[in-house]
Amino acid sequence: MFRTALRNVLAHKARLLMTVLAVMLGVAFVSGTLVFTNTISDAYQSKSAKGFDQVDVAVGPGFQDAEGDRVGKQHELTEALLDRSAEVPGAASAVGVVQGFTAIADKDGKLIGDGFSTQGGNYWGSEDPRYPLVDGHAPKGRGEFLIDSETAQRTGYKVGDTVRLSVDGPVLTPKVTGIFTTDDGNVAAGGSLALFDTATAQKLFGKVGTYDEIDVKAEPGVTQAALKAALDKALPKGAVETTTGKQLADDQAETIASSMSGLKQGLLVFAGIALFVGTFIIANTFTMLVAQRTKELALLRAVGASRKQVTRSVLIEAFVVGAVAAAVGLVAGIGIGAGLRSLMGSFDAPVPDGPLVITPGTVGAALAVGILVTVLAAWLPGRRAAKIPPVAAMGSLHAKATTKSLVLRNTLGSLFSAAGVAVVLAATTMDGSDGQAPMGLGAVLLIIGVFILTPLLSRPLIAAAAPVLRVFGVSGKLARQNSVRNPRRTAATASALMIGLTLITGMTVMAGSLQKSIDKMASDAIKADYVVSMANGNALSPDVAEKLERADGVTATSPMRNAVSRIDGETEFLTGVSGATFGELTDLEVEQGSFRVGGTDVTVDDETAASHGWKAGSSFTVAYEDGRKQRLTVAGVYQGNEMISGIMLDTATLAPHQQDPADMLVMVRTSGGPSDAVAGKLEKALGTNPAIKVQDKQDLSNEIAQMFTLMLNMLYGLLAMAVIVAVLGVINTLAMSVFERSQEIGMLRAIGLDRRGVKRMVRLESLVISLFGGVLGIGLGVFFGWAAGELLGSRMATYELVLPWTRMAVFLLLAAVVGVLAALWPARRAARLNMLTAIKSE
């Protein structure tokens, strides 16, 4: 039986090629994902570990926890703590570290990096071993700084150039006095690093006489643990926290691995989808192969082979196919992993240099996935073939499915579908994250149910295309009959395309609806023409609001300033706004009282009010960050949203209690309304600062929507793999169908159907099957998109369903294109059959 199985594999090489390709693509996706994520993770971990070579123990500030009415705060690392750290037994040296956001403009005045990875720091002394100089000398004074070599290479800056930059304040124009190399992960990821002398850095980052961290280097022979113990003993308890360099490197590696796990899981989900779709093709292929070899298997049964031996021979054949496909897929996956790493650079997301990482786990996973998927998909056809009595098989009495089996299948499909719909509908009534798991379960049940019911659904849906097919005469009529002749095969072929289009349509519906909701939220909640904020999300200096208020054409401004406080023994954030103008710049729906902010009157969002049991007219005591208390009155309760929420009070009330006030953003209304010219004036009033963003409502909406757009584009790219597998499935099905119907096609040719008519018949059959899968996929996608939107709507008041009719039409057109392309080779093969040879074939 083993030799028989191997001979069958070698005898049917052409038939199994599509199956090998389907498995290979899925395995390539899995192994490529593992290689890509392992390579990036290893590169970042190696790079970050080098960054801690000069740190044996890091001393950070301790934190005073909030308690009662006292607001928690961070201790400061002073010059005295730095000196004490350097004098600890076993310490060779101690370096004070200062760091913060530093926006560097390129030669066109645009911000380098994305705002979160553009950092600045201090260069310690005349030679800092953390940052080896490759050109120039150490910076001295406010007019000099260093730039990292990768940023210098990207921007073309060199020693002696004057550069525009900003450090949470006015624009500076220092000169580049040197270029250094660094192992900083932010720089490796496309950010930038600017270094000033320590005194200048402390002034620029608002930390005069203090440090963010103290890095201590151990003397030769002193372990990191011993040095840490000495520092813990010498430094004030509670005022500092010490961490060994090894622990820092381990924590960084864990953080990197954790951040990469999300990407890895996401990619593996799509790899699973590709394999899931491929499973239909494999099962379909083996069903047809077994059907074609029914008499052969019956003969084996007749001469003594048992059912188990017949099933085993099919599984051995599947094992060989799976092993070959998995091995080829692994090699292809390694190439995909290397290609994805290179591709990252073209998307302005460079990856640190490092070797391509191919772990034993990756090899094992690729081989296991390929072989298991193929064997499992082939098990049911093999078992079904073994159960056919030899006499019935030789007489082809088994050809049609029994009424009992069809009733059982349809009943099972109806139960799964009904359960899936019920669970999904129940999930839509739940709140936020509580409904995610039930929604996923319902979606899986419904997809399985529809897949089981697809043979039943194929007849009425394909019959609906009959009027159009009649236009093509005999070829159209034959194509329709061939499409419904074997409903199970048609169902398996169409299901592959259905699953891909379900996901694409569902995500497109959600993305479009979210975009509409965000646009509505921005337009409904904000009446200001512009919102001014920092590029990295940090706080603005209060003088930004003052400059904007004095700018030409500005009629109203209001900052939004965050401050920590204690209310009823809990930490609460306050939002300081301009009580006189904030109401003009926003349009928030007031549920109780009135939107009044001024003096001791505050306005609170509905969720915060509900959590404290407040309503209009309620009073409460707040303890500010300086320890002082004040009695405030709730003048009104408004409906909060993702953009504006919290306890609103006047900045005049809040400012006296803040030691270092800062604004998260400033809202601006102008006399001329939003325009490029007005935006330019505002930017000029702020000194054309690369660190500051001036955005209108559409810019805000687009910025938030960019994330959804990026995710959607990635989804389209990843699901293209599933569509390619579906195309292979259609080709495979048609090729097998042509082979099975060789005699029939020969008879049609003999009675007058020309080659063009045969080609048209096969193409129309392919088109009908693909459109059938497309209609099912788009229908399910719209349903899932609606259901997920209902779940989101419970947390987003402005959410409304938007059906992307144009894109859905494109998806249906894509399904038609898939059908036409997939039919090219089978149609050509059918048309070239020799009439007499085909008629004589069995």
Coordinates of N, CA and C in Angstrom, one line a residue, residues 290-410:
V290 N -9.5 11.0 -5.3 CA -10.1 9.7 -4.9 C -11.2 9.3 -5.7
A291 N -12.1 10.2 -6.1 CA -13.2 9.9 -7.0 C -12.7 9.4 -8.3
Q292 N -11.6 9.9 -8.9 CA -11.1 9.4 -10.2 C -10.5 8.1 -10.0
R293 N -10.0 7.7 -8.8 CA -9.4 6.4 -8.6 C -10.3 5.5 -7.9
T294 N -11.6 5.7 -8.0 CA -12.6 4.8 -7.2 C -12.5 3.4 -7.6
K295 N -12.4 3.1 -8.9 CA -12.4 1.8 -9.4 C -11.0 1.1 -9.0
E296 N -10.0 1.9 -9.0 CA -8.7 1.4 -8.6 C -8.7 1.0 -7.1
L297 N -9.3 1.9 -6.3 CA -9.4 1.6 -4.9 C -10.3 0.4 -4.6
A298 N -11.4 0.3 -5.4 CA -12.3 -0.8 -5.3 C -11.6 -2.1 -5.6
L299 N -10.7 -2.1 -6.6 CA -10.0 -3.3 -7.0 C -9.1 -3.7 -5.9
L300 N -8.4 -2.7 -5.2 CA -7.6 -3.0 -4.1 C -8.4 -3.7 -3.0
R301 N -9.6 -3.1 -2.7 CA -10.5 -3.7 -1.7 C -10.8 -5.2 -2.1
A302 N -11.1 -5.4 -3.4 CA -11.5 -6.7 -3.8 C -10.4 -7.7 -3.7
V303 N -9.1 -7.3 -3.8 CA -8.0 -8.3 -3.7 C -7.5 -8.4 -2.3
G304 N -8.2 -7.8 -1.3 CA -7.8 -8.0 0.0 C -7.4 -6.8 0.9
A305 N -7.3 -5.6 0.3 CA -7.0 -4.4 1.1 C -8.1 -4.0 2.0
S306 N -7.8 -3.7 3.3 CA -8.8 -3.3 4.2 C -9.1 -1.8 4.1
R307 N -10.2 -1.4 4.8 CA -10.6 0.0 4.7 C -9.4 0.9 5.3
K308 N -8.8 0.4 6.4 CA -7.7 1.2 7.0 C -6.5 1.3 6.0
Q309 N -6.3 0.3 5.3 CA -5.1 0.3 4.3 C -5.4 1.3 3.2
V310 N -6.7 1.3 2.7 CA -7.0 2.3 1.7 C -6.9 3.7 2.2
T311 N -7.5 3.9 3.4 CA -7.4 5.3 4.0 C -5.9 5.7 4.2
R312 N -5.1 4.7 4.7 CA -3.7 5.0 4.9 C -3.0 5.3 3.7
S313 N -3.3 4.7 2.6 CA -2.6 5.0 1.3 C -2.9 6.4 0.9
V314 N -4.1 6.9 1.1 CA -4.4 8.3 0.7 C -3.7 9.2 1.7
L315 N -3.6 8.9 3.0 CA -2.9 9.7 3.9 C -1.4 9.8 3.7
I316 N -0.8 8.6 3.2 CA 0.6 8.6 2.9 C 0.8 9.6 1.7
E317 N -0.1 9.5 0.7 CA 0.0 10.4 -0.4 C 0.0 11.8 0.0
A318 N -0.9 12.1 0.9 CA -1.0 13.5 1.5 C 0.2 13.9 2.2
F319 N 0.8 12.9 3.0 CA 2.0 13.2 3.8 C 3.1 13.6 2.8
V320 N 3.3 12.9 1.8 CA 4.4 13.2 0.8 C 4.2 14.6 0.2
V321 N 2.9 14.8 -0.2 CA 2.6 16.1 -0.8 C 2.9 17.2 0.2
G322 N 2.4 17.0 1.4 CA 2.6 18.0 2.5 C 4.0 18.3 2.8
A323 N 4.8 17.2 2.9 CA 6.3 17.3 3.2 C 7.0 18.1 2.1
V324 N 6.7 17.8 0.9 CA 7.3 18.6 -0.2 C 6.9 20.0 -0.2
A325 N 5.6 20.3 0.0 CA 5.1 21.6 0.0 C 5.7 22.4 1.2
A326 N 5.8 21.7 2.3 CA 6.3 22.4 3.5 C 7.8 22.8 3.3
A327 N 8.5 21.9 2.8 CA 10.0 22.2 2.6 C 10.2 23.3 1.6
V328 N 9.4 23.3 0.5 CA 9.5 24.4 -0.5 C 9.0 25.7 0.2
G329 N 7.9 25.6 0.9 CA 7.3 26.8 1.6 C 8.3 27.4 2.6
L330 N 9.0 26.5 3.3 CA 10.0 27.0 4.3 C 11.1 27.9 3.6
V331 N 11.6 27.4 2.5 CA 12.6 28.1 1.7 C 12.0 29.4 1.2
A332 N 10.8 29.4 0.7 CA 10.1 30.6 0.2 C 9.9 31.6 1.4
G333 N 9.5 31.0 2.6 CA 9.3 31.9 3.7 C 10.5 32.6 4.2
I334 N 11.7 31.9 4.1 CA 12.9 32.6 4.5 C 13.2 33.8 3.6
G335 N 12.9 33.6 2.3 CA 13.0 34.7 1.3 C 12.0 35.8 1.6
I336 N 10.8 35.4 2.0 CA 9.8 36.4 2.4 C 10.2 37.2 3.6
G337 N 10.8 36.5 4.6 CA 11.2 37.2 5.8 C 12.3 38.2 5.5
A338 N 13.3 37.8 4.6 CA 14.4 38.7 4.3 C 13.8 39.9 3.4
G339 N 12.9 39.6 2.6 CA 12.3 40.7 1.7 C 11.5 41.7 2.6
L340 N 10.8 41.2 3.6 CA 10.0 42.1 4.5 C 10.9 43.0 5.3
R341 N 12.1 42.5 5.7 CA 13.0 43.3 6.4 C 13.6 44.4 5.6
S342 N 13.9 44.1 4.3 CA 14.4 45.1 3.4 C 13.3 46.1 3.1
L343 N 12.0 45.6 3.0 CA 10.9 46.5 2.6 C 10.6 47.5 3.7
M344 N 10.9 47.2 5.0 CA 10.7 48.1 6.1 C 11.4 49.4 5.8
G345 N 12.6 49.3 5.3 CA 13.4 50.5 5.0 C 12.7 51.5 4.0
S346 N 12.0 50.9 3.0 CA 11.4 51.7 2.0 C 10.1 52.4 2.6
F347 N 9.6 52.0 3.8 CA 8.5 52.6 4.4 C 8.9 53.5 5.6
D348 N 10.2 54.0 5.5 CA 10.7 54.9 6.5 C 10.7 54.2 7.9
A349 N 10.9 52.9 7.9 CA 10.9 52.2 9.2 C 12.1 51.3 9.2
P350 N 13.4 51.9 9.2 CA 14.6 51.1 9.1 C 14.7 50.1 10.3
V351 N 15.4 49.0 10.0 CA 15.6 48.0 11.0 C 17.1 47.9 11.3
P352 N 17.5 47.7 12.6 CA 19.0 47.6 12.8 C 19.6 46.4 12.1
D353 N 20.8 46.5 11.7 CA 21.5 45.5 11.0 C 21.6 44.2 11.9
G354 N 21.6 43.1 11.3 CA 21.7 41.8 12.1 C 21.5 40.7 11.2
P355 N 21.9 39.5 11.6 CA 21.7 38.3 10.8 C 20.2 37.9 10.7
L356 N 19.9 37.1 9.6 CA 18.6 36.6 9.4 C 18.5 35.4 10.4
V357 N 17.4 35.5 11.3 CA 17.3 34.5 12.3 C 16.3 33.4 11.9
I358 N 16.8 32.2 11.8 CA 16.0 31.0 11.4 C 16.1 30.0 12.6
T359 N 15.2 30.0 13.4 CA 15.2 29.1 14.6 C 14.7 27.7 14.3
P360 N 15.2 26.7 15.1 CA 14.6 25.4 15.0 C 13.1 25.4 15.1
G361 N 12.6 26.3 15.9 CA 11.1 26.4 16.1 C 10.4 26.8 14.8
T362 N 11.0 27.7 14.0 CA 10.5 28.1 12.8 C 10.4 26.9 11.8
V363 N 11.6 26.2 11.7 CA 11.6 25.0 10.8 C 10.6 24.0 11.2
G364 N 10.5 23.7 12.5 CA 9.6 22.7 13.0 C 8.1 23.1 12.7
A365 N 7.8 24.4 13.0 CA 6.5 24.9 12.8 C 6.1 24.8 11.3
A366 N 7.0 25.2 10.4 CA 6.7 25.2 9.0 C 6.4 23.7 8.5
L367 N 7.2 22.8 8.9 CA 7.0 21.4 8.5 C 5.8 20.8 9.1
A368 N 5.6 21.1 10.4 CA 4.4 20.5 11.1 C 3.1 21.1 10.5
V369 N 3.1 22.4 10.2 CA 1.9 23.0 9.7 C 1.6 22.5 8.3
G370 N 2.6 22.4 7.4 CA 2.3 21.9 6.1 C 1.8 20.5 6.0
I371 N 2.5 19.6 6.8 CA 2.1 18.2 6.8 C 0.8 18.0 7.5
L372 N 0.6 18.6 8.6 CA -0.7 18.4 9.4 C -1.9 18.9 8.6
V373 N -1.8 20.1 8.0 CA -2.9 20.6 7.3 C -3.3 19.7 6.1
T374 N -2.2 19.3 5.4 CA -2.5 18.4 4.2 C -3.1 17.1 4.6
V375 N -2.5 16.4 5.6 CA -3.0 15.1 6.0 C -4.4 15.2 6.6
L376 N -4.7 16.2 7.4 CA -6.0 16.4 8.0 C -7.1 16.7 6.9
A377 N -6.7 17.5 5.9 CA -7.6 17.8 4.8 C -7.9 16.5 3.9
A378 N -6.9 15.6 3.8 CA -7.1 14.4 3.0 C -7.7 13.3 3.7
W379 N -7.8 13.4 5.1 CA -8.4 12.3 5.9 C -9.8 12.0 5.5
L380 N -10.7 13.0 5.4 CA -12.1 12.8 5.2 C -12.4 12.1 3.8
P381 N -11.7 12.7 2.7 CA -11.9 12.0 1.4 C -11.4 10.5 1.4
G382 N -10.3 10.3 2.1 CA -9.8 8.9 2.1 C -10.7 8.0 2.9
R383 N -11.2 8.5 4.0 CA -12.1 7.7 4.8 C -13.4 7.4 4.0
R384 N -13.9 8.4 3.3 CA -15.1 8.3 2.5 C -15.0 7.2 1.4
A385 N -13.8 7.3 0.8 CA -13.5 6.3 -0.3 C -13.4 4.9 0.2
A386 N -12.8 4.8 1.4 CA -12.7 3.4 2.0 C -14.0 2.8 2.4
K387 N -15.0 3.6 2.7 CA -16.3 3.1 3.1 C -17.2 2.6 2.0
I388 N -16.8 2.9 0.7 CA -17.6 2.5 -0.5 C -17.4 1.0 -0.7
P389 N -18.5 0.3 -0.8 CA -18.3 -1.2 -1.1 C -17.7 -1.4 -2.4
P390 N -16.8 -2.4 -2.6 CA -16.0 -2.6 -3.9 C -17.0 -2.8 -5.1
V391 N -18.1 -3.5 -4.9 CA -19.0 -3.8 -6.1 C -19.6 -2.5 -6.5
A392 N -20.1 -1.6 -5.5 CA -20.7 -0.4 -5.8 C -19.7 0.6 -6.5
A393 N -18.5 0.6 -6.0 CA -17.5 1.5 -6.6 C -17.2 1.1 -8.0
M394 N -17.1 -0.2 -8.3 CA -16.8 -0.6 -9.7 C -18.0 -0.3 -10.6
G395 N -19.2 -0.2 -10.1 CA -20.3 0.1 -10.9 C -20.7 1.6 -10.8
S396 N -19.9 2.4 -10.1 CA -20.1 3.8 -10.0 C -21.4 4.2 -9.4
L397 N -21.9 3.3 -8.5 CA -23.2 3.5 -7.9 C -23.1 4.5 -6.7
H398 N -21.9 4.9 -6.4 CA -21.7 5.8 -5.2 C -21.7 7.2 -5.6
A399 N -21.8 7.5 -6.9 CA -21.5 8.8 -7.4 C -22.3 9.9 -6.8
K400 N -23.6 9.7 -6.5 CA -24.4 10.8 -5.9 C -24.5 10.6 -4.4
A401 N -24.5 11.8 -3.8 CA -24.7 11.8 -2.3 C -26.1 11.4 -2.0
T402 N -26.3 10.6 -0.9 CA -27.6 10.2 -0.6 C -28.5 11.3 0.0
T403 N -29.8 11.1 -0.1 CA -30.7 12.2 0.5 C -30.4 12.3 2.0
K404 N -30.1 11.2 2.7 CA -29.9 11.3 4.1 C -28.7 12.2 4.4
S405 N -27.6 12.0 3.6 CA -26.4 12.8 3.9 C -26.6 14.3 3.6
L406 N -27.4 14.6 2.6 CA -27.7 16.0 2.2 C -28.6 16.6 3.3
V407 N -29.6 15.9 3.8 CA -30.4 16.4 4.9 C -29.6 16.6 6.1
L408 N -28.7 15.7 6.4 CA -27.9 15.8 7.6 C -27.0 17.1 7.5
R409 N -26.4 17.2 6.3 CA -25.5 18.4 6.1 C -26.3 19.7 6.2
N410 N -27.4 19.8 5.6 CA -28.2 21.0 5.6 C -28.7 21.3 7.0

